Coordinates of C-alpha atoms and ligand atoms in Angstrom, one line a residue:
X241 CA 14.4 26.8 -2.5
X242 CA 11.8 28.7 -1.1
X243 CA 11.5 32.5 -1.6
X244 CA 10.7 33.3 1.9
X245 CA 11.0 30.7 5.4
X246 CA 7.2 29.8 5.3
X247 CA 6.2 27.1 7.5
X248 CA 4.5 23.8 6.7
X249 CA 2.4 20.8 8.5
X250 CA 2.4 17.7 7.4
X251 CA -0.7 16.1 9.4
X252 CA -0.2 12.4 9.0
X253 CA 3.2 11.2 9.8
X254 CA 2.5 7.4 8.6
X255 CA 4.2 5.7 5.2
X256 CA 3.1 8.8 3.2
X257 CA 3.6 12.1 5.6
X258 CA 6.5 10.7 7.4
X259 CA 8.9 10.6 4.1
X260 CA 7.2 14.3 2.9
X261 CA 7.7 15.7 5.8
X262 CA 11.5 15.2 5.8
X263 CA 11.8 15.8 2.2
X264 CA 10.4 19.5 3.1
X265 CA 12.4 19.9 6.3
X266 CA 15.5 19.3 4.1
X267 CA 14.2 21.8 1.6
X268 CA 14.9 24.7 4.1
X269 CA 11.1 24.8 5.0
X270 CA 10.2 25.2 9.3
X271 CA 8.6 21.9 9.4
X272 CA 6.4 20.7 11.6
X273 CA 4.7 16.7 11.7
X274 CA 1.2 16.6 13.5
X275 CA 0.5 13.5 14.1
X276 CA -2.2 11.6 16.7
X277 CA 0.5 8.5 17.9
X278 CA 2.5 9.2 20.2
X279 CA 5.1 6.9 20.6
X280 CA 5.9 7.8 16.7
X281 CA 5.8 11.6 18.0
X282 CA 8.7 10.1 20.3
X283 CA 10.6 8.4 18.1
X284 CA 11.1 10.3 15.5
X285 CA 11.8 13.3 17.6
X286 CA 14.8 11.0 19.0
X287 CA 15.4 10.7 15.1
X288 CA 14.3 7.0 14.5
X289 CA 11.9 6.2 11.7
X290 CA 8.4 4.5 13.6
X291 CA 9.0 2.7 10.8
X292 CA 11.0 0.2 8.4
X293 CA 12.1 3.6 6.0
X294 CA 16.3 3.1 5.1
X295 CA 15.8 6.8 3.2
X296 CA 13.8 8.2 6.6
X297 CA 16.5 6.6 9.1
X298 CA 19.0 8.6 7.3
X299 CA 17.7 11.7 6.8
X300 CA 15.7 11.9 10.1
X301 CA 19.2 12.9 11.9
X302 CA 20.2 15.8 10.0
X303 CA 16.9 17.7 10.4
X304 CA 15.0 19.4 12.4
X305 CA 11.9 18.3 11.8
X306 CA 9.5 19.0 15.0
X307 CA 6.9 16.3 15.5
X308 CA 3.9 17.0 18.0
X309 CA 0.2 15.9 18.8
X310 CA -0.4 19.8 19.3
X311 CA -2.4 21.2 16.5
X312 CA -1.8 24.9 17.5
X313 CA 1.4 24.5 15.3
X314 CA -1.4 24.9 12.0
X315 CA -1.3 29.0 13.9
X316 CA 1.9 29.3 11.9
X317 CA 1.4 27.3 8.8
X318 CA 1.9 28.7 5.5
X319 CA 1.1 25.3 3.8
X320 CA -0.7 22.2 5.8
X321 CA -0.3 19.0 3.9
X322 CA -2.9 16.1 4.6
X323 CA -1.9 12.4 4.3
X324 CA -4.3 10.8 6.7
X325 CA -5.3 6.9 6.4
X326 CA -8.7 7.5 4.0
X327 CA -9.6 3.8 4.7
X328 CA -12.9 2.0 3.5
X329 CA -15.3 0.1 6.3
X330 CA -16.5 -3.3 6.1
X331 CA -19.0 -2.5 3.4
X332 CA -16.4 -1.1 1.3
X333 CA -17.7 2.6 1.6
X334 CA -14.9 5.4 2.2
X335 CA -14.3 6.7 5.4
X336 CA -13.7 10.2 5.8
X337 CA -13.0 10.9 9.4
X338 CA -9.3 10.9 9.5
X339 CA -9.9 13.6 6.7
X340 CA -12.5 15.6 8.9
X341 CA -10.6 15.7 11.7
X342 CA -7.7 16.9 10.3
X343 CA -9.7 19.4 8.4
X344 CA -11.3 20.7 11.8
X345 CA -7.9 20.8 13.5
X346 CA -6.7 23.1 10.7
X347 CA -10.2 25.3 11.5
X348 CA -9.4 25.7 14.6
X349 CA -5.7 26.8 14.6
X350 CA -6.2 29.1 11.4
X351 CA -4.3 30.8 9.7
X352 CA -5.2 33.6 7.2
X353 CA -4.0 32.9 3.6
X354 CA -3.0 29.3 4.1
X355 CA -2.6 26.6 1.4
X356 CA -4.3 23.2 1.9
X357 CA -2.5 20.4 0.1
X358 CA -5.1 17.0 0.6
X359 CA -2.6 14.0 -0.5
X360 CA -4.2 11.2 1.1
X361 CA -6.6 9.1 -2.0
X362 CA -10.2 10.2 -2.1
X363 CA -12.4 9.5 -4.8
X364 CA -13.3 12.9 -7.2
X365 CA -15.3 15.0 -5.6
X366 CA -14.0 14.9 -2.1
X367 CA -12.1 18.3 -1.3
X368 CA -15.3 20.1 -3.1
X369 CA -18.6 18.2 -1.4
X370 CA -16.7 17.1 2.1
X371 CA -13.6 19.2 2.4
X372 CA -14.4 22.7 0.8
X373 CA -18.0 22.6 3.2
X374 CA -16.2 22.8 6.4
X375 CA -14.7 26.0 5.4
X376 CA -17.4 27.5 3.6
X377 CA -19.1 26.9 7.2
X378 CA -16.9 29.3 8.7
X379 CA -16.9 31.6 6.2
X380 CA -14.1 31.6 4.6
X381 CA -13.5 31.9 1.4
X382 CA -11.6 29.3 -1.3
X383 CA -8.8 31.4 -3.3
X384 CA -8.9 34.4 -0.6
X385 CA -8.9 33.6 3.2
X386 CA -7.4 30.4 2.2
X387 CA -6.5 27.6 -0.8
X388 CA -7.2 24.1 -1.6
X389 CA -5.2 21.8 -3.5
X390 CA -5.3 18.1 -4.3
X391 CA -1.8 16.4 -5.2
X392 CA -2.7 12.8 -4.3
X393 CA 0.6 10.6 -2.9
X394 CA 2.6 7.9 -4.9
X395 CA 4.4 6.5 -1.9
X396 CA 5.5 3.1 -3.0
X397 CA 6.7 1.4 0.0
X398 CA 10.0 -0.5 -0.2
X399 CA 11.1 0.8 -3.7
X400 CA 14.9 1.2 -3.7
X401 CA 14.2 3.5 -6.9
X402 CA 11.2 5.7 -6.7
X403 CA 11.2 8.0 -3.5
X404 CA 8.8 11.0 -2.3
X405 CA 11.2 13.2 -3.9
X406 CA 11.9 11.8 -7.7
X407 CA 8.2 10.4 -7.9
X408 CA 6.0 12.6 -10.8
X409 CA 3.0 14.4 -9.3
X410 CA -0.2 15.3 -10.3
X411 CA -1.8 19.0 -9.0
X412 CA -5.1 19.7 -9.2
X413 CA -6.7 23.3 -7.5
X414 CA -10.5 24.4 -6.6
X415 CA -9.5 27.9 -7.8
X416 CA -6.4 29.1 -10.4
X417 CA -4.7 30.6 -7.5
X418 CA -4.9 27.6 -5.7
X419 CA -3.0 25.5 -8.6
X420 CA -1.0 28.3 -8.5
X421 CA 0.4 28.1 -4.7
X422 CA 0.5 24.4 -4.9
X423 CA 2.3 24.0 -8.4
X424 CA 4.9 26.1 -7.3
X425 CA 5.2 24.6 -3.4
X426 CA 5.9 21.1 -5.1
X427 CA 7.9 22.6 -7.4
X428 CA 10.3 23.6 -4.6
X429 CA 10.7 20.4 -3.0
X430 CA 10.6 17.9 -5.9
X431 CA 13.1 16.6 -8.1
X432 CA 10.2 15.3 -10.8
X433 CA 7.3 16.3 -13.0
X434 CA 4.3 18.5 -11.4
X435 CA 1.4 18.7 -14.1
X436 CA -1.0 20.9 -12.9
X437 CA -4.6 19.1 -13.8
X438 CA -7.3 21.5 -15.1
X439 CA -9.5 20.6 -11.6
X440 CA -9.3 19.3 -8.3
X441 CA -11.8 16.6 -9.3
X442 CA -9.4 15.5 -12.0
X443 CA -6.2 15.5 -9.6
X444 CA -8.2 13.1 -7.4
X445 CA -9.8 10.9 -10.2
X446 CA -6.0 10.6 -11.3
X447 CA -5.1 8.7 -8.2
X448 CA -8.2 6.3 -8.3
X449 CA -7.7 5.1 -11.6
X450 CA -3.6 4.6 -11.5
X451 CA -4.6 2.1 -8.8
X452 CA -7.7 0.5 -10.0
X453 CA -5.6 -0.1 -13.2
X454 CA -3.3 -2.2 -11.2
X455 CA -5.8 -3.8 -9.3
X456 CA -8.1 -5.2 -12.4
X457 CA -4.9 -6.1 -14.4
X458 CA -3.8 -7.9 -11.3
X459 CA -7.0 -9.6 -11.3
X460 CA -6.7 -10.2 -14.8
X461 CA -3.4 -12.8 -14.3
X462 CA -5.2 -14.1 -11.1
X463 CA -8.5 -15.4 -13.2
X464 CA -5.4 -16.9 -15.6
X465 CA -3.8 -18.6 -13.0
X466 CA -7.1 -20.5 -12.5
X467 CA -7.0 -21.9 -16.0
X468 CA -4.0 -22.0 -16.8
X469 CA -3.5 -24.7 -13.6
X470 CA -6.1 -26.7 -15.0
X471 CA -4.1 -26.3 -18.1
X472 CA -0.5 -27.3 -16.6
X473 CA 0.5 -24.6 -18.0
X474 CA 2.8 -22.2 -16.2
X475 CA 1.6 -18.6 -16.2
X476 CA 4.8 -17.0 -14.8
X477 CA 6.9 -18.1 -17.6
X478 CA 4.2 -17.0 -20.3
X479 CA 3.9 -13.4 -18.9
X480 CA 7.5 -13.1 -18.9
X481 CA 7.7 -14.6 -23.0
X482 CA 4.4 -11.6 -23.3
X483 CA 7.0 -8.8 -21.5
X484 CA 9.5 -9.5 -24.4
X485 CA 7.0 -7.6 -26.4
X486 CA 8.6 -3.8 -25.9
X487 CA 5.0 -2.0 -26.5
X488 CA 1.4 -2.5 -25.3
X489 CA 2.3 -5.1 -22.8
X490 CA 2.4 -4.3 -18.8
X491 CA 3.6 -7.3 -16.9
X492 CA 1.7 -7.8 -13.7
X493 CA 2.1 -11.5 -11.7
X494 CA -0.8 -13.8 -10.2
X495 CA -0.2 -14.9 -6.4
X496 CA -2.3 -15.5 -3.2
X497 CA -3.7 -12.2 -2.7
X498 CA -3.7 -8.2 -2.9
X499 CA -2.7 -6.8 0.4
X500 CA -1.5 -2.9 1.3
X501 CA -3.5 0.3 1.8
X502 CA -4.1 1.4 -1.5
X503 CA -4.6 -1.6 -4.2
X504 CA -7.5 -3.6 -2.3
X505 CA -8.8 -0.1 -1.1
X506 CA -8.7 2.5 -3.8
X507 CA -10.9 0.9 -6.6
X508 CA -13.9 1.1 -4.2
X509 CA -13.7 5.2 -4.3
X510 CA -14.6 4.7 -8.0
X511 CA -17.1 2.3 -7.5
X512 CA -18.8 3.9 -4.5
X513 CA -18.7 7.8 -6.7
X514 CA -20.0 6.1 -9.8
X515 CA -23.0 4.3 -8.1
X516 CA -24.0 7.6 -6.6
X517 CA -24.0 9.2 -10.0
X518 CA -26.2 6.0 -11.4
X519 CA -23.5 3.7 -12.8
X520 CA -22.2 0.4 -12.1
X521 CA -18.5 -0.4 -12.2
X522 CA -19.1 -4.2 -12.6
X523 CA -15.7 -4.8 -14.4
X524 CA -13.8 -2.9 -10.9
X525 CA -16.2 -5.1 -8.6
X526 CA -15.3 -8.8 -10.6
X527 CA -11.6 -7.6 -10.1
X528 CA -12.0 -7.1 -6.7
X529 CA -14.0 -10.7 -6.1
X530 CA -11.1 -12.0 -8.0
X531 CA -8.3 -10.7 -6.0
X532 CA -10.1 -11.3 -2.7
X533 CA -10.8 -14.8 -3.4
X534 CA -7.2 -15.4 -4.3
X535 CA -6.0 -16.2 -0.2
X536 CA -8.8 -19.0 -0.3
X537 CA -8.2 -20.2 -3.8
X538 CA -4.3 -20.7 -2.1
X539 CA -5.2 -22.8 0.3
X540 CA -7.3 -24.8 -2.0
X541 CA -4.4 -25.3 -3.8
X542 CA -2.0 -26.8 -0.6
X543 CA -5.8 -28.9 0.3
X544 CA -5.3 -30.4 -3.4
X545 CA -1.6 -30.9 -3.4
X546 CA -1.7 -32.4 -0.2
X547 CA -4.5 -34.7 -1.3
X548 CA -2.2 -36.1 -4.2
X549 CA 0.4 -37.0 -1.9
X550 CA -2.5 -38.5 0.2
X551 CA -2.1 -36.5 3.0
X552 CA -5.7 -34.4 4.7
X553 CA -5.0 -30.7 5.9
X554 CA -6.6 -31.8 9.1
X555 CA -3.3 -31.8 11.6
X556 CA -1.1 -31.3 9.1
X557 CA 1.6 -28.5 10.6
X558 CA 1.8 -26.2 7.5
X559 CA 5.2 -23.6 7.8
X560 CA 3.4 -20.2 6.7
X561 CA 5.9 -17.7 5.1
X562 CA 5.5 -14.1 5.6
X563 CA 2.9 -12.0 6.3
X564 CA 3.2 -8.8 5.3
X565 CA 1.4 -7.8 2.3
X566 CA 4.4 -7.2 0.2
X567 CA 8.2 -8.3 0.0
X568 CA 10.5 -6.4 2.3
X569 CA 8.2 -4.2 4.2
X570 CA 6.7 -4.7 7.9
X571 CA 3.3 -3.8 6.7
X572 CA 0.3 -5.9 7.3
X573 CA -2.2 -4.1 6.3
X574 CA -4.8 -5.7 4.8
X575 CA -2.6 -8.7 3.9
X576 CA -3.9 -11.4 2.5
X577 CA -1.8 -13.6 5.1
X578 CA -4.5 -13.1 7.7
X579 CA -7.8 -14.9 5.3
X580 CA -5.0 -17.7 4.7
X581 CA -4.5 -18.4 8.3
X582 CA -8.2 -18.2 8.9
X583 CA -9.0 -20.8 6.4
X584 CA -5.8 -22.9 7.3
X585 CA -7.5 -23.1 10.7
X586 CA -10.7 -23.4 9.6
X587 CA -9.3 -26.8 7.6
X588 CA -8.1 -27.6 11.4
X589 CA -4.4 -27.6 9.9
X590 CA -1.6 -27.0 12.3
X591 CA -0.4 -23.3 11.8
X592 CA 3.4 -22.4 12.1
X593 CA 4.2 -18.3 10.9
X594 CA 7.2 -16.8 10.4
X595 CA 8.0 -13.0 9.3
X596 CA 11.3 -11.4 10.1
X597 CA 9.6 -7.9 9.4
X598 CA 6.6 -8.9 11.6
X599 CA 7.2 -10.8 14.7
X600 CA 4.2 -10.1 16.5
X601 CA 2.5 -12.5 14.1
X602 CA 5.2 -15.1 14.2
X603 CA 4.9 -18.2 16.0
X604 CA 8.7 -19.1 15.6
X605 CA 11.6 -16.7 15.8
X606 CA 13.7 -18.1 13.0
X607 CA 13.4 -19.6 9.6
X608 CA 14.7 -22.8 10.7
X609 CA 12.4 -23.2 13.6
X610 CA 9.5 -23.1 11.2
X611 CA 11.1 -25.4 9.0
X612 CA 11.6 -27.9 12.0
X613 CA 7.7 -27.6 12.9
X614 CA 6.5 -27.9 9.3
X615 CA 5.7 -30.6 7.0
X616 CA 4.4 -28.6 4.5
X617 CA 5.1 -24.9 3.4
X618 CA 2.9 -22.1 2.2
X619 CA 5.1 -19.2 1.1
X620 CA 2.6 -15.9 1.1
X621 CA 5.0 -13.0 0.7
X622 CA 8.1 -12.8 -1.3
X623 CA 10.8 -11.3 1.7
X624 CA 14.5 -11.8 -0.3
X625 CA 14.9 -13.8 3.1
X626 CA 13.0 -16.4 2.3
X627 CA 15.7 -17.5 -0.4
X628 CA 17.1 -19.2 1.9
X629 CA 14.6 -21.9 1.5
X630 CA 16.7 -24.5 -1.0
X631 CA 15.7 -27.8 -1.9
X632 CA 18.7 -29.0 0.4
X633 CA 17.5 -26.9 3.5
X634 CA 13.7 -28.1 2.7
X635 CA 14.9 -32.1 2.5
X636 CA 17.1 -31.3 5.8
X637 CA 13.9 -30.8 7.6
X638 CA 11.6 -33.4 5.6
X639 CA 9.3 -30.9 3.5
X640 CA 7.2 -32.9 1.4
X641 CA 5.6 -29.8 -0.2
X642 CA 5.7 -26.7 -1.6
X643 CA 2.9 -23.9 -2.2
X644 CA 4.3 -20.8 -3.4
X645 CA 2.1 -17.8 -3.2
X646 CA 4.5 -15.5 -4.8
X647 CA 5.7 -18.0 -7.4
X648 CA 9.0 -16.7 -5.9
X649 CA 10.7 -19.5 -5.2
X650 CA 13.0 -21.8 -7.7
X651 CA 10.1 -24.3 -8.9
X652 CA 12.3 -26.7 -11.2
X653 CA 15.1 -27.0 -8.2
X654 CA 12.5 -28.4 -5.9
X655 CA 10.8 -30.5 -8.3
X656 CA 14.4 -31.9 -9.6
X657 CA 15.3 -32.5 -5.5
X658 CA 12.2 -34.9 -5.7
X659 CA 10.2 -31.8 -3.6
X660 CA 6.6 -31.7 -4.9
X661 CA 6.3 -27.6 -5.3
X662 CA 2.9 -26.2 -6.8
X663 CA 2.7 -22.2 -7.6
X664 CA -0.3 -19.8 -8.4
X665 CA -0.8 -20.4 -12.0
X666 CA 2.4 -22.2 -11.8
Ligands
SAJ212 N1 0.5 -7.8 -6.3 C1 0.2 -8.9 -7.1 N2 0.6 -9.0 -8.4 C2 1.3 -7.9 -8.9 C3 1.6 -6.8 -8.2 C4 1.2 -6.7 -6.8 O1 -0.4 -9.9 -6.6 O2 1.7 -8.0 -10.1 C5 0.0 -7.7 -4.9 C6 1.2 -7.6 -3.9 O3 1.6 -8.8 -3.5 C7 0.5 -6.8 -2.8 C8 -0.6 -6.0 -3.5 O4 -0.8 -6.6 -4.8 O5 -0.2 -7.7 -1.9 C9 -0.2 -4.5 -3.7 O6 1.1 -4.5 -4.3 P1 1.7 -3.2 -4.9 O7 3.0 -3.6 -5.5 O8 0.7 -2.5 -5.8 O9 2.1 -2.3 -3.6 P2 1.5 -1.1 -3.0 O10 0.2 -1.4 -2.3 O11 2.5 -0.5 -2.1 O12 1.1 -0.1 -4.2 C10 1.9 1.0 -4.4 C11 1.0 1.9 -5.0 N3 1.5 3.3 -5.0 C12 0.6 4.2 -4.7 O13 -0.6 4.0 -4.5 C13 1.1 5.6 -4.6 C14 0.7 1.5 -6.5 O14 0.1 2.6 -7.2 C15 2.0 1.2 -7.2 O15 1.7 0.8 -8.5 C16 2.7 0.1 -6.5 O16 3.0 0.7 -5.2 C17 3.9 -0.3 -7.2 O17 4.0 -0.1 -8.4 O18 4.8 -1.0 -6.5

């Protein structure tokens, strides 16, 4: 608990800030959630979650968390905690302006002494050539009139297990007294690990790699998928026979894409920080080409299945399910749903969607209306609703075929019900 009531602003009240924010509300902190949306400002100050959060719907009643657009809450601030968007543009080069802003914001409502947490992912470097700048402008002082921190966020939407609270962190501080103030702030609210990291630059190189990890070792299974179809081979089943080895084996699963704001995002900080320094990540960039080739290489696979059972994709009605970018969230950023559709159309198929987390993109309002419109399927995300697609409902409405993005569903019940079924790699 902390030794005195300081205050703290979370600016960003999205996936990351939104859960945070709460945590350190319940934590006996005055909390405050600056934020730029307004109709979330609303809702969660009727305590609802903007959001699709079971953990934020709960809590959100029992505090009082304050959210506002009014930045002149940062007067009072001991602690201002930044998780905006840090998004890349179409050339894949970081954008920093959610960053700035907020950064400005906290520049013009300051407060003497305050500590600057930056959570949102930025590639090493950031808080001391883009961040640190806008203070130094102003003269103020890093370690005295105020302190900078990096402690970069590990949100992992839709985990029932790992929460903001019981997540490890990573600190990292420009000065000692800076690691210092934000070591001991996490320390307060979290249930977990805080390593302090000897710099800032290594707190924020921490982030970048966790994710490019995933991303390249994703990419890994998705180049085996390629073979391994060519092989009749089914990849799922040998990755799970590799994941009975208990050491030096991580399983990670091919499918039709790599959607969300952090995996298809994150690996270019790297890449972009590297070239400026002289070096070429070529391994990252093939990972990337690999993963974002995968919503096409999908759709070549229904064009080729379709084509055995002599049918052309031109005004075929092809059922697409899901399109969020992961199972069980109503997230759709950067999903790879939205490159299928645009090649499904650009094959002139006929295009029937259905998300129960995302109607807006839905065509059909139920599962079985999109069943009744299809011939074919395309499964793209891996919703636990969409177990509801048996063999028996499939033959009800006359599916001929499968193409299971997610490898999710039951392959040898669909092929035993006479259902041709193709996976990725499977
Ligand atoms: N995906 C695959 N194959 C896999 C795993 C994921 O194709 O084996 C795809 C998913 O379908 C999705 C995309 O990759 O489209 C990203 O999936 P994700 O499970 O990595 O989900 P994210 O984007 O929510 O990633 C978060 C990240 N957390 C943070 O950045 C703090 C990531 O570091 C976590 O590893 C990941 O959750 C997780 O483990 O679930």
């Amino acid at each position: 608990m902390p030794k005195i009531k300081s205050t703290v602003t979370v600016i960003g009240l999205g996936y990351v800030g939104l859960p945070l924010a709460c945590l350190i509300s319940q934590k006996g902190y005055k909390t405050y959630g600056l934020d730029l949306k307004e109709d979330s400002i609303k809702k969660i100050n009727q305590k609802k979650s903007p959001f699709k959060d079971e953990l934020i719907a709960k809590i959100l009643p029992k505090i009082d968390l304050k959210a506002t657009s009014d930045p002149s809450v940062l007067k009072e601030s001991d602690f201002v905690i930044i998780c905006v968007p840090t998004p890349v543009n179409e050339r894949h080069l970081p954008v920093f302006k959610p960053l700035t802003s907020a950064i400005e914001s906290v520049l013009e409502n300051f407060k003497k002494g305050v500590t600057v947490v930056v959570e949102s992912t930025i590639n090493p470097g950031v808080c001391e050539e883009v961040v640190l700048p806008l203070f130094e402008k102003k003269n103020l002082k890093v370690g005295k009139d105020f302190f900078l921190a990096h402690c970069p966020e590990r949100v992992n939407p839709g985990d029932p297990k790992w929460n903001v609270s019981n997540i490890n962190r990573c600190v990292g501080g420009v000065t000692d007294k800076c690691l210092q103030k934000s070591l001991e702030f996490y320390r307060s609210i979290l249930d977990a690990t805080v390593t302090p990291m000897k710099s800032i630059k290594e707190a924020e190189a921490t982030k970048t790699i966790e994710n490019a990890f995933r991303d390249v070792n994703i990419a890994f299974v998705n180049e085996l998928a390629k073979s391994f179809d060519r092989m009749g081979i089914d990849l799922k089943d040998v990755i799970q026979g590799a994941s009975t080895k208990p050491f030096a084996f991580m399983a990670h699963y091919p499918g039709c894409g790599v959607g969300g704001h952090c995996i298809p995002v994150d690996p270019y900080y790297l890449i972009e920080k590297a070239r400026r320094v002289g070096f070429e990540h070529d391994f990252l960039k093939l990972a990337r080409r690999i993963n974002t080739g995968m919503p096409r290489y999908a759709v070549k696979v229904l064009i080729r299945e379709l084509n055995e059972i002599k049918k052309a994709i031109n005004g075929t009605r092809v059922g697409v399910l899901g399109v969020s970018y992961k199972a069980n969230v109503d997230d759709n950023r950067d999903a790879p749903f939205y490159e299928i559709k645009k090649e499904l159309l650009a094959n002139k198929a006929k295009v029937e969607i259905f998300d129960p987390f995302i109607p807006k993109d839905s065509t059909v309002k139920s599962l079985d209306e999109l069943l009744k419109k299809s011939e074919v399927l395309l499964l793209v995300t891996n919703h636990d609703e969409f177990k509801k697609v048996t063999p028996k409902l499939a033959k009800k409405y006359g599916i001929k075929l499968i193409v299971d993005g997610r490898n999710f569903l039951p392959k040898e019940d669909f092929l035993k019900a006479g259902i041709r079924y193709k996976g990725i790699g499977r």
